[in-house]
Amino acid sequence: SAVISQKPSRDICQRGTSLTIQCQVDSQVTMMFWYRQQPGQSLTLIATANQGSEATYESGFVIDKFPISRPNLTFSTLTVSNMSPEDSSIYLCSVKGVDLPRESNEQFFGPGTRLTVL
Amino acid sequence: DQQVKQNSPSLSVQEGRISILNCDYTNSMFDYFLWYKKYPAEGPTFLISISSIKDKNEDGRFTVFLNKSAKHLSLHIVPSQPGDSAVYFCAAVIGGGGADGLTFGKGTHLIIQP
């Protein structure tokens, strides 16, 4: 597996502001994903971060609200824009296809970013 | 519409006994299944997985069983240890090896009692 770090680990933000979350991996990976876990809920896929192109969003998630970048094979950012209290969640990045040559179904997760919006 | 369901929010098991966590799915297109363990304030940790072409996969104390006809899988932990106390998530994916993200259940909180 890979070592995955996220910054910040937690934050408390005011409504109407934006927060950018970073995900860094210590190996090159094929795929990177962003998930959200709302309080008491399961993990929900927000989008697939595509290197060098626009992210692929799941139903219910849009680029204006959750812009995503992936400039290379080890780094991605997720921005939560114009935040409201409903955005209070844990945001997690995950990776798949560690060390590029190996393709598998297993995804490995970062530690998560706990966001509270007041 | 919950495509992956874990109907037991919590489960309490005595240390040394077997823990059995259950998961049901509705989408017959899922062809790969994974179990994750999550401690508070940490990301999910991958435990074990199984392809739809198999009905059992074993790794140490962990065994996953898949019953495709019933759209049901289970995770067995034996013997259960105090460190196993955590939330366990079942997840599924379509098109093994493809680009899809995972669909998760809501999780089961396993409590191992001494």
mmCIF file of C-alpha atoms in Angstrom:
data_model
loop_
_atom_site.group_PDB
_atom_site.id
_atom_site.type_symbol
_atom_site.label_atom_id
_atom_site.label_comp_id
_atom_site.label_asym_id
_atom_site.label_seq_id
_atom_site.Cartn_x
_atom_site.Cartn_y
_atom_site.Cartn_z
ATOM 1 C CA SER A 1 0.000 0.000 0.000
ATOM 2 C CA ALA A 2 0.975 3.664 -0.135
ATOM 3 C CA VAL A 3 1.379 6.313 2.528
ATOM 4 C CA ILE A 4 -1.330 8.906 2.017
ATOM 5 C CA SER A 5 -1.461 12.231 3.830
ATOM 6 C CA GLN A 6 -4.150 14.887 3.899
ATOM 7 C CA LYS A 7 -3.985 18.531 4.915
ATOM 8 C CA PRO A 8 -5.580 19.922 6.941
ATOM 9 C CA SER A 9 -6.582 17.120 9.279
ATOM 10 C CA ARG A 10 -9.476 19.234 10.548
ATOM 11 C CA ASP A 11 -10.869 22.725 10.232
ATOM 12 C CA ILE A 12 -13.712 24.881 11.420
ATOM 13 C CA CYS A 13 -14.960 27.315 8.810
ATOM 14 C CA GLN A 14 -17.548 30.028 8.474
ATOM 15 C CA ARG A 15 -20.403 29.616 6.021
ATOM 16 C CA GLY A 16 -19.827 31.190 2.645
ATOM 17 C CA THR A 17 -16.095 30.551 2.689
ATOM 18 C CA SER A 18 -14.094 27.906 0.794
ATOM 19 C CA LEU A 19 -11.569 25.326 1.942
ATOM 20 C CA THR A 20 -9.005 23.450 -0.135
ATOM 21 C CA ILE A 21 -7.978 19.990 1.033
ATOM 22 C CA GLN A 22 -4.719 18.465 -0.167
ATOM 23 C CA CYS A 23 -3.961 14.791 -0.696
ATOM 24 C CA GLN A 24 -0.362 13.628 -1.143
ATOM 25 C CA VAL A 25 0.772 10.064 -1.896
ATOM 26 C CA ASP A 26 4.308 8.733 -1.531
ATOM 27 C CA SER A 27 4.032 6.584 -4.681
ATOM 28 C CA GLN A 28 2.715 7.157 -8.161
ATOM 29 C CA VAL A 29 -0.844 5.897 -8.415
ATOM 30 C CA THR A 30 -3.179 5.235 -11.291
ATOM 31 C CA MET A 31 -6.378 6.564 -9.780
ATOM 32 C CA MET A 32 -7.294 9.068 -7.097
ATOM 33 C CA PHE A 33 -10.784 9.544 -5.669
ATOM 34 C CA TRP A 34 -12.517 11.883 -3.250
ATOM 35 C CA TYR A 35 -15.195 10.682 -0.814
ATOM 36 C CA ARG A 36 -17.382 12.317 1.799
ATOM 37 C CA GLN A 37 -18.688 10.801 5.022
ATOM 38 C CA GLN A 38 -21.480 12.820 6.527
ATOM 39 C CA PRO A 39 -22.271 12.284 10.226
ATOM 40 C CA GLY A 40 -23.762 8.827 10.783
ATOM 41 C CA GLN A 41 -23.609 7.974 7.089
ATOM 42 C CA SER A 42 -21.554 5.768 4.827
ATOM 43 C CA LEU A 43 -18.770 6.991 2.571
ATOM 44 C CA THR A 44 -20.061 8.549 -0.648
ATOM 45 C CA LEU A 45 -17.959 9.005 -3.765
ATOM 46 C CA ILE A 46 -17.741 12.657 -4.829
ATOM 47 C CA ALA A 47 -15.545 12.336 -7.901
ATOM 48 C CA THR A 48 -12.621 10.693 -9.620
ATOM 49 C CA ALA A 49 -9.619 13.004 -9.911
ATOM 50 C CA ASN A 50 -8.180 12.658 -13.403
ATOM 51 C CA GLN A 51 -4.626 13.681 -14.075
ATOM 52 C CA GLY A 52 -4.402 16.577 -16.482
ATOM 53 C CA SER A 53 -8.140 16.772 -17.171
ATOM 54 C CA GLU A 54 -11.422 17.589 -15.510
ATOM 55 C CA ALA A 55 -12.581 15.352 -12.688
ATOM 56 C CA THR A 56 -15.448 12.926 -13.215
ATOM 57 C CA TYR A 57 -18.264 13.745 -10.791
ATOM 58 C CA GLU A 58 -20.903 11.453 -9.349
ATOM 59 C CA SER A 59 -24.579 12.258 -9.467
ATOM 60 C CA GLY A 60 -25.378 15.030 -7.017
ATOM 61 C CA PHE A 61 -21.913 16.591 -7.055
ATOM 62 C CA VAL A 62 -20.867 19.429 -9.354
ATOM 63 C CA ILE A 63 -17.599 21.067 -10.285
ATOM 64 C CA ASP A 64 -18.631 24.544 -9.141
ATOM 65 C CA LYS A 65 -19.192 23.273 -5.608
ATOM 66 C CA PHE A 66 -16.311 20.780 -5.448
ATOM 67 C CA PRO A 67 -13.511 21.820 -7.829
ATOM 68 C CA ILE A 68 -10.791 19.175 -8.016
ATOM 69 C CA SER A 69 -7.269 19.289 -9.358
ATOM 70 C CA ARG A 70 -4.777 16.531 -10.054
ATOM 71 C CA PRO A 71 -1.623 17.996 -11.545
ATOM 72 C CA ASN A 72 0.457 14.810 -11.304
ATOM 73 C CA LEU A 73 0.364 11.142 -10.267
ATOM 74 C CA THR A 74 0.932 11.770 -6.545
ATOM 75 C CA PHE A 75 -1.134 14.845 -5.632
ATOM 76 C CA SER A 76 -4.716 16.081 -5.724
ATOM 77 C CA THR A 77 -6.805 18.836 -4.161
ATOM 78 C CA LEU A 78 -10.498 19.117 -3.388
ATOM 79 C CA THR A 79 -12.066 22.504 -2.717
ATOM 80 C CA VAL A 80 -15.347 22.801 -0.867
ATOM 81 C CA SER A 81 -16.777 26.098 -2.121
ATOM 82 C CA ASN A 82 -19.282 28.511 -0.607
ATOM 83 C CA MET A 83 -19.672 26.276 2.407
ATOM 84 C CA SER A 84 -22.837 25.756 4.413
ATOM 85 C CA PRO A 85 -23.369 23.724 7.621
ATOM 86 C CA GLU A 86 -24.613 20.822 5.446
ATOM 87 C CA ASP A 87 -21.042 20.478 4.140
ATOM 88 C CA SER A 88 -19.831 19.465 7.594
ATOM 89 C CA SER A 89 -18.346 16.033 6.927
ATOM 90 C CA ILE A 90 -15.200 14.008 6.830
ATOM 91 C CA TYR A 91 -13.570 14.290 3.405
ATOM 92 C CA LEU A 92 -11.305 11.442 2.360
ATOM 93 C CA CYS A 93 -9.054 10.841 -0.589
ATOM 94 C CA SER A 94 -8.290 7.346 -1.785
ATOM 95 C CA VAL A 95 -5.873 5.870 -4.294
ATOM 96 C CA LYS A 96 -5.835 2.822 -6.511
ATOM 97 C CA GLY A 97 -3.156 1.234 -8.649
ATOM 98 C CA VAL A 98 -0.158 1.914 -6.408
ATOM 99 C CA ASP A 99 3.208 1.849 -8.187
ATOM 100 C CA LEU A 100 1.495 2.103 -11.540
ATOM 101 C CA PRO A 101 2.320 -1.294 -13.052
ATOM 102 C CA ARG A 102 -0.055 -3.069 -10.705
ATOM 103 C CA GLU A 103 -3.772 -2.662 -11.351
ATOM 104 C CA SER A 104 -6.112 -3.862 -8.681
ATOM 105 C CA ASN A 105 -9.454 -3.107 -7.150
ATOM 106 C CA GLU A 106 -8.179 -2.289 -3.700
ATOM 107 C CA GLN A 107 -8.360 1.353 -2.728
ATOM 108 C CA PHE A 108 -6.308 2.843 0.075
ATOM 109 C CA PHE A 109 -7.541 5.803 2.035
ATOM 110 C CA GLY A 110 -5.984 8.853 3.560
ATOM 111 C CA PRO A 111 -6.651 9.790 7.200
ATOM 112 C CA GLY A 112 -9.453 12.198 6.272
ATOM 113 C CA THR A 113 -10.170 15.878 6.833
ATOM 114 C CA ARG A 114 -12.850 16.652 9.409
ATOM 115 C CA LEU A 115 -14.671 19.814 8.340
ATOM 116 C CA THR A 116 -17.109 21.720 10.527
ATOM 117 C CA VAL A 117 -19.006 24.629 9.007
ATOM 118 C CA LEU A 118 -20.606 27.125 11.385
ATOM 119 C CA ASP B 1 -31.468 3.788 -2.860
ATOM 120 C CA GLN B 2 -28.880 1.945 -0.781
ATOM 121 C CA GLN B 3 -27.125 -0.513 -3.089
ATOM 122 C CA VAL B 4 -24.929 -1.919 -0.322
ATOM 123 C CA LYS B 5 -26.603 -2.600 3.010
ATOM 124 C CA GLN B 6 -25.232 -3.460 6.402
ATOM 125 C CA ASN B 7 -28.335 -4.007 8.475
ATOM 126 C CA SER B 8 -26.636 -4.326 11.859
ATOM 127 C CA PRO B 9 -25.442 -0.931 13.119
ATOM 128 C CA SER B 10 -23.591 -2.643 15.949
ATOM 129 C CA LEU B 11 -22.429 -6.068 17.089
ATOM 130 C CA SER B 12 -21.016 -7.146 20.427
ATOM 131 C CA VAL B 13 -18.811 -10.260 20.620
ATOM 132 C CA GLN B 14 -16.813 -11.802 23.414
ATOM 133 C CA GLU B 15 -13.038 -11.877 23.028
ATOM 134 C CA GLY B 16 -11.858 -15.167 21.524
ATOM 135 C CA ARG B 17 -15.177 -15.938 19.845
ATOM 136 C CA ILE B 18 -16.071 -15.553 16.192
ATOM 137 C CA SER B 19 -17.345 -12.223 14.844
ATOM 138 C CA ILE B 20 -19.607 -12.391 11.805
ATOM 139 C CA LEU B 21 -20.414 -9.199 9.965
ATOM 140 C CA ASN B 22 -23.001 -9.280 7.202
ATOM 141 C CA CYS B 23 -23.529 -7.293 4.038
ATOM 142 C CA ASP B 24 -26.192 -7.429 1.331
ATOM 143 C CA TYR B 25 -26.168 -5.789 -2.082
ATOM 144 C CA THR B 26 -28.818 -5.136 -4.685
ATOM 145 C CA ASN B 27 -26.830 -4.354 -7.846
ATOM 146 C CA SER B 28 -25.997 -7.571 -9.692
ATOM 147 C CA MET B 29 -23.359 -5.685 -11.706
ATOM 148 C CA PHE B 30 -21.042 -5.507 -8.684
ATOM 149 C CA ASP B 31 -18.216 -7.951 -9.277
ATOM 150 C CA TYR B 32 -15.679 -7.120 -6.585
ATOM 151 C CA PHE B 33 -16.223 -6.669 -2.868
ATOM 152 C CA LEU B 34 -14.048 -5.238 -0.134
ATOM 153 C CA TRP B 35 -14.070 -4.918 3.629
ATOM 154 C CA TYR B 36 -12.592 -1.945 5.457
ATOM 155 C CA LYS B 37 -11.997 -1.293 9.129
ATOM 156 C CA LYS B 38 -12.194 2.217 10.533
ATOM 157 C CA TYR B 39 -11.077 3.615 13.852
ATOM 158 C CA PRO B 40 -12.325 7.027 15.005
ATOM 159 C CA ALA B 41 -10.367 9.943 13.525
ATOM 160 C CA GLU B 42 -8.638 7.669 10.992
ATOM 161 C CA GLY B 43 -9.294 6.760 7.386
ATOM 162 C CA PRO B 44 -10.637 3.311 6.498
ATOM 163 C CA THR B 45 -8.031 0.543 6.389
ATOM 164 C CA PHE B 46 -8.346 -2.143 3.726
ATOM 165 C CA LEU B 47 -8.823 -5.612 5.247
ATOM 166 C CA ILE B 48 -9.750 -8.192 2.657
ATOM 167 C CA SER B 49 -11.490 -8.482 -0.688
ATOM 168 C CA ILE B 50 -13.153 -11.042 -2.911
ATOM 169 C CA SER B 51 -13.883 -11.315 -6.603
ATOM 170 C CA SER B 52 -17.300 -12.472 -7.773
ATOM 171 C CA ILE B 53 -15.692 -15.524 -9.364
ATOM 172 C CA LYS B 54 -14.858 -16.844 -5.913
ATOM 173 C CA ASP B 55 -16.990 -17.770 -2.928
ATOM 174 C CA LYS B 56 -14.344 -17.558 -0.220
ATOM 175 C CA ASN B 57 -11.148 -15.680 0.509
ATOM 176 C CA GLU B 58 -9.046 -16.085 3.621
ATOM 177 C CA ASP B 59 -6.281 -13.978 5.110
ATOM 178 C CA GLY B 60 -5.132 -14.912 8.583
ATOM 179 C CA ARG B 61 -7.968 -14.385 11.056
ATOM 180 C CA PHE B 62 -10.196 -12.848 8.383
ATOM 181 C CA THR B 63 -12.362 -14.784 5.938
ATOM 182 C CA VAL B 64 -14.863 -13.328 3.514
ATOM 183 C CA PHE B 65 -17.658 -15.456 2.069
ATOM 184 C CA LEU B 66 -19.656 -14.496 -0.987
ATOM 185 C CA ASN B 67 -23.065 -15.926 -1.927
ATOM 186 C CA LYS B 68 -23.847 -14.432 -5.318
ATOM 187 C CA SER B 69 -27.280 -15.989 -5.664
ATOM 188 C CA ALA B 70 -28.342 -14.387 -2.385
ATOM 189 C CA LYS B 71 -26.369 -11.180 -3.077
ATOM 190 C CA HIS B 72 -24.844 -11.565 0.341
ATOM 191 C CA LEU B 73 -21.365 -11.514 1.779
ATOM 192 C CA SER B 74 -20.016 -11.908 5.260
ATOM 193 C CA LEU B 75 -16.766 -11.244 7.072
ATOM 194 C CA HIS B 76 -15.664 -13.722 9.716
ATOM 195 C CA ILE B 77 -13.058 -12.781 12.286
ATOM 196 C CA VAL B 78 -11.746 -15.614 14.421
ATOM 197 C CA PRO B 79 -10.627 -15.423 17.110
ATOM 198 C CA SER B 80 -11.871 -11.909 17.892
ATOM 199 C CA GLN B 81 -9.398 -9.651 19.682
ATOM 200 C CA PRO B 82 -9.854 -6.348 21.560
ATOM 201 C CA GLY B 83 -8.057 -4.480 18.750
ATOM 202 C CA ASP B 84 -10.771 -5.591 16.366
ATOM 203 C CA SER B 85 -13.203 -3.143 17.979
ATOM 204 C CA ALA B 86 -13.905 -0.676 15.175
ATOM 205 C CA VAL B 87 -16.453 0.187 12.500
ATOM 206 C CA TYR B 88 -16.415 -2.228 9.573
ATOM 207 C CA PHE B 89 -17.530 -1.131 6.128
ATOM 208 C CA CYS B 90 -18.518 -3.362 3.263
ATOM 209 C CA ALA B 91 -17.891 -1.925 -0.228
ATOM 210 C CA ALA B 92 -18.538 -3.010 -3.785
ATOM 211 C CA VAL B 93 -17.371 -2.008 -7.252
ATOM 212 C CA ILE B 94 -18.457 -2.659 -10.836
ATOM 213 C CA GLY B 95 -16.044 -3.624 -13.555
ATOM 214 C CA GLY B 96 -13.125 -4.975 -11.605
ATOM 215 C CA GLY B 97 -9.905 -3.276 -12.604
ATOM 216 C CA GLY B 98 -11.739 -0.297 -14.044
ATOM 217 C CA ALA B 99 -11.927 3.297 -13.005
ATOM 218 C CA ASP B 100 -14.984 3.185 -10.756
ATOM 219 C CA GLY B 101 -15.108 4.293 -7.169
ATOM 220 C CA LEU B 102 -16.528 2.179 -4.390
ATOM 221 C CA THR B 103 -20.087 1.964 -3.118
ATOM 222 C CA PHE B 104 -20.141 1.599 0.661
ATOM 223 C CA GLY B 105 -22.567 0.295 3.247
ATOM 224 C CA LYS B 106 -23.280 2.314 6.383
ATOM 225 C CA GLY B 107 -20.976 0.250 8.529
ATOM 226 C CA THR B 108 -21.249 -2.046 11.544
ATOM 227 C CA HIS B 109 -19.696 -1.063 14.855
ATOM 228 C CA LEU B 110 -18.013 -4.175 16.253
ATOM 229 C CA ILE B 111 -17.379 -4.200 19.978
ATOM 230 C CA ILE B 112 -15.166 -6.936 21.394
ATOM 231 C CA GLN B 113 -15.848 -7.514 25.055
ATOM 232 C CA PRO B 114 -13.160 -8.947 27.371
#
